Amino acid sequence: MSWILYLSLAIHLVVQTALGALYTKKPLVVTKYGTLQGKQMQVGKTHINVFLGVPFSRPPVGARRFAAPEPPEPWEGIRDATTYAPVCLQESWGQMASMYFNMHKTYKLLQFSEDCLYLNVYAPVREHGDPLLPVSTLPSTMHLPTRAPHCPTQALALLAQVMVWFPGGAFLVGSASAYDGSELAAREKVVVVPLQHRLGILGFLSTGDSQARGNWALLDQIAALRWVQKNIAAFGGDPGCVTLFGQSSGAMCISGLMTSPIAQGLFHRAISQSGTAVLKVFITPDPLKVAKKIAHLAGCSHNSTKILVDCLRARSGAEMMRVSKKMRFFHMNFQEDPQEIVWFMSPVVDGVVFLDNPVELLTRGQVAPVPYLLGVNSMEFSWVLPFIMKFPLNKHWMRKETITKLLWSASTLLNVTKEQLPLVVKEYLADIDDHDWKRLRNHVMDLAGDATFLYSTLQAARYHRNAGFPVYMYEFKHHAPSIIIKPRTDGADHGDEMHFIFGIVLSKGYSSRKEKALSLWMMKYWANFARTGNPNGKKLPYWPRYNRDEKYLQLDLTTRVDEKLKEEKMAFWMRLHQNEGPEKQGSSEGGSAGGSLRDCPTTQALGRLATDTSRTSVMPSPV
């Protein structure tokens, strides 16, 4: 950029700030790579600066396919950042999943491209006389002090906490553009950054050697976090106070990155919604075997991994997606040996992102010293996952004999061996008559949710608790009222909580006042956690820390504290996997067992924030 253009931009920004900052329909931000022009919108009384399609890497195409991301190319002039970038190439059901999980008031069809490493920024604009809100025009070149992992609240008064969103989608689908961060940013005065990364084969292919180490998607996520560290101050965000939050496979990646040496220092809190790295299928044990299967379908079979990878690089994006379709990812397959089914492309132990299986690292307490908030929904396997997986829950299949066959086909996903399967069927279905197919269906849904999301989430909570770092656990129990394409249930399906955290129910006419109040409370909990490492605050029901008593918060229209979630069922799964888990690890009573948060003043002060110790609270009407 010429010095004249730079000077004129600097003068413009200074004048804009001097005038109050602030209400401009075309906000400008100078990043390390060039100048962005976004757009401004209003949510309630708060103005939000929105920057869409912001590049955090060079396009991962050509020779950069199956390679680590590289910093974006700088640009001259002003780059338009008012429209969404294309989303990464993904399975055909990605369009439907995006529509289902859409966090916008309206929906636009996705555009797909291999050039897809972009993120979006939603930043609240500073109001007159309010020094605690971010200044949208802070230059990215401003020197910022190094911050401690616990990022003391408002140490830099002009900067807002940053919340980086990791989308879910079974590592196969998902995008940043499906998630509107404006409500959360406006109501809680945080900077919200949804990112997107490579998916499926393009995001995870590994030959197990230097030709294609794998974990490209996680390297994309790390590249986005490095971009945040270098640039987010220009948007009014505090790079010293970054919270990761994500759902499903995004939540699993966050859990995994907490054990990665190259992700350390890039974030300061973590939230996993319905997913952790403890889930058995998070790590692919034999990536070369999977790579050879993909290569065979692509016509690239070869004993040389170099030739194999070069051949796959030469295939078009459309050809790669046809190969992906032939792999039948995340679909029930009754013709194939269950032990050979590849449910989805997933991370590997590559010696770069992961030095060992994250579960092994968690067992040894080798985890980022940051507060962790995690939880599940009450009916994770209610409708959306069976619908996508083509997992039959109809009357024809709901007999014990056929259920056993069904569970065996999904055994690697459920982490159940052939020998264990009769024990599982007995535990969940023994007292149910074969003619009561609806009750059988409900118990199968419970079985699947317990085996996957709940058991692994509780194990992760215990690992982090035993390591001595703050943990907060929840169970979300209310269905999303804005979902109109699925049957209504009395519990929360997979992903339902997102409609409340992103505030989508606030704009829906068919949401009740209590549902809107629940959304406001959940947004406050999440933002408080981003601010202080503790979700508690004034006028909120008390959320206890997850210690040896294993107390957690039930999030519903009536919110209450409970303990030992599904204790009997979890004891069953513990016995089934008796040689695994944090019970083999040393434990503490929830104190700082050598963790760096021992003397954190913010953490010590958090107890004073929670004055309401009642066990049950009914949602008030929203203000």
XYZ file of N, CA and C in Angstrom, residues 252 256 276-287 344-350 356-359:
75
model
N -15.317 -31.248 19.411
C -14.276 -32.265 19.522
C -12.907 -31.678 19.191
N -9.609 -31.415 21.437
C -8.318 -31.921 20.988
C -7.228 -30.870 21.034
N -16.344 -34.141 22.476
C -14.989 -33.997 23.005
C -14.068 -34.963 22.277
N -12.772 -34.770 22.473
C -11.772 -35.627 21.836
C -11.708 -37.007 22.472
N -12.460 -37.221 23.558
C -12.481 -38.533 24.198
C -13.297 -39.529 23.377
N -14.192 -39.039 22.531
C -14.973 -39.926 21.667
C -14.017 -40.777 20.830
N -14.201 -42.083 20.858
C -13.231 -43.021 20.284
C -12.931 -42.728 18.818
N -13.944 -42.356 18.041
C -13.741 -42.154 16.607
C -13.104 -40.805 16.285
N -12.750 -40.004 17.303
C -12.080 -38.732 17.024
C -10.741 -38.957 16.336
N -10.042 -40.016 16.694
C -8.740 -40.317 16.097
C -8.860 -41.510 15.158
N -8.332 -41.361 13.942
C -8.272 -42.463 12.978
C -7.029 -43.296 13.274
N -7.175 -44.570 13.644
C -6.012 -45.361 14.062
C -5.102 -45.805 12.921
N -5.666 -46.023 11.722
C -4.869 -46.505 10.584
C -5.157 -45.626 9.371
N -4.586 -44.419 9.332
C -4.923 -43.483 8.251
C -4.484 -43.955 6.870
N -16.323 -41.201 9.187
C -15.949 -39.882 8.666
C -14.436 -39.761 8.698
N -13.918 -38.824 7.936
C -12.506 -38.487 8.014
C -12.282 -37.738 9.324
N -11.225 -38.080 10.030
C -11.016 -37.458 11.338
C -9.526 -37.276 11.607
N -9.171 -36.613 12.705
C -7.758 -36.345 13.001
C -6.932 -37.609 13.207
N -5.627 -37.420 13.175
C -4.669 -38.505 13.377
C -3.580 -38.023 14.332
N -2.843 -38.965 14.887
C -1.649 -38.630 15.656
C -0.525 -38.431 14.650
N -0.173 -37.172 14.406
C 0.738 -36.826 13.316
C 2.107 -36.362 13.779
N 0.467 -37.510 20.642
C -0.080 -38.786 21.086
C -1.596 -38.668 20.988
N -2.286 -39.778 21.187
C -3.743 -39.721 21.229
C -4.168 -38.758 22.336
N -5.072 -37.813 22.046
C -5.489 -36.859 23.078
C -5.949 -37.511 24.379
N -6.556 -38.695 24.290
C -6.992 -39.368 25.515
C -5.791 -39.729 26.379
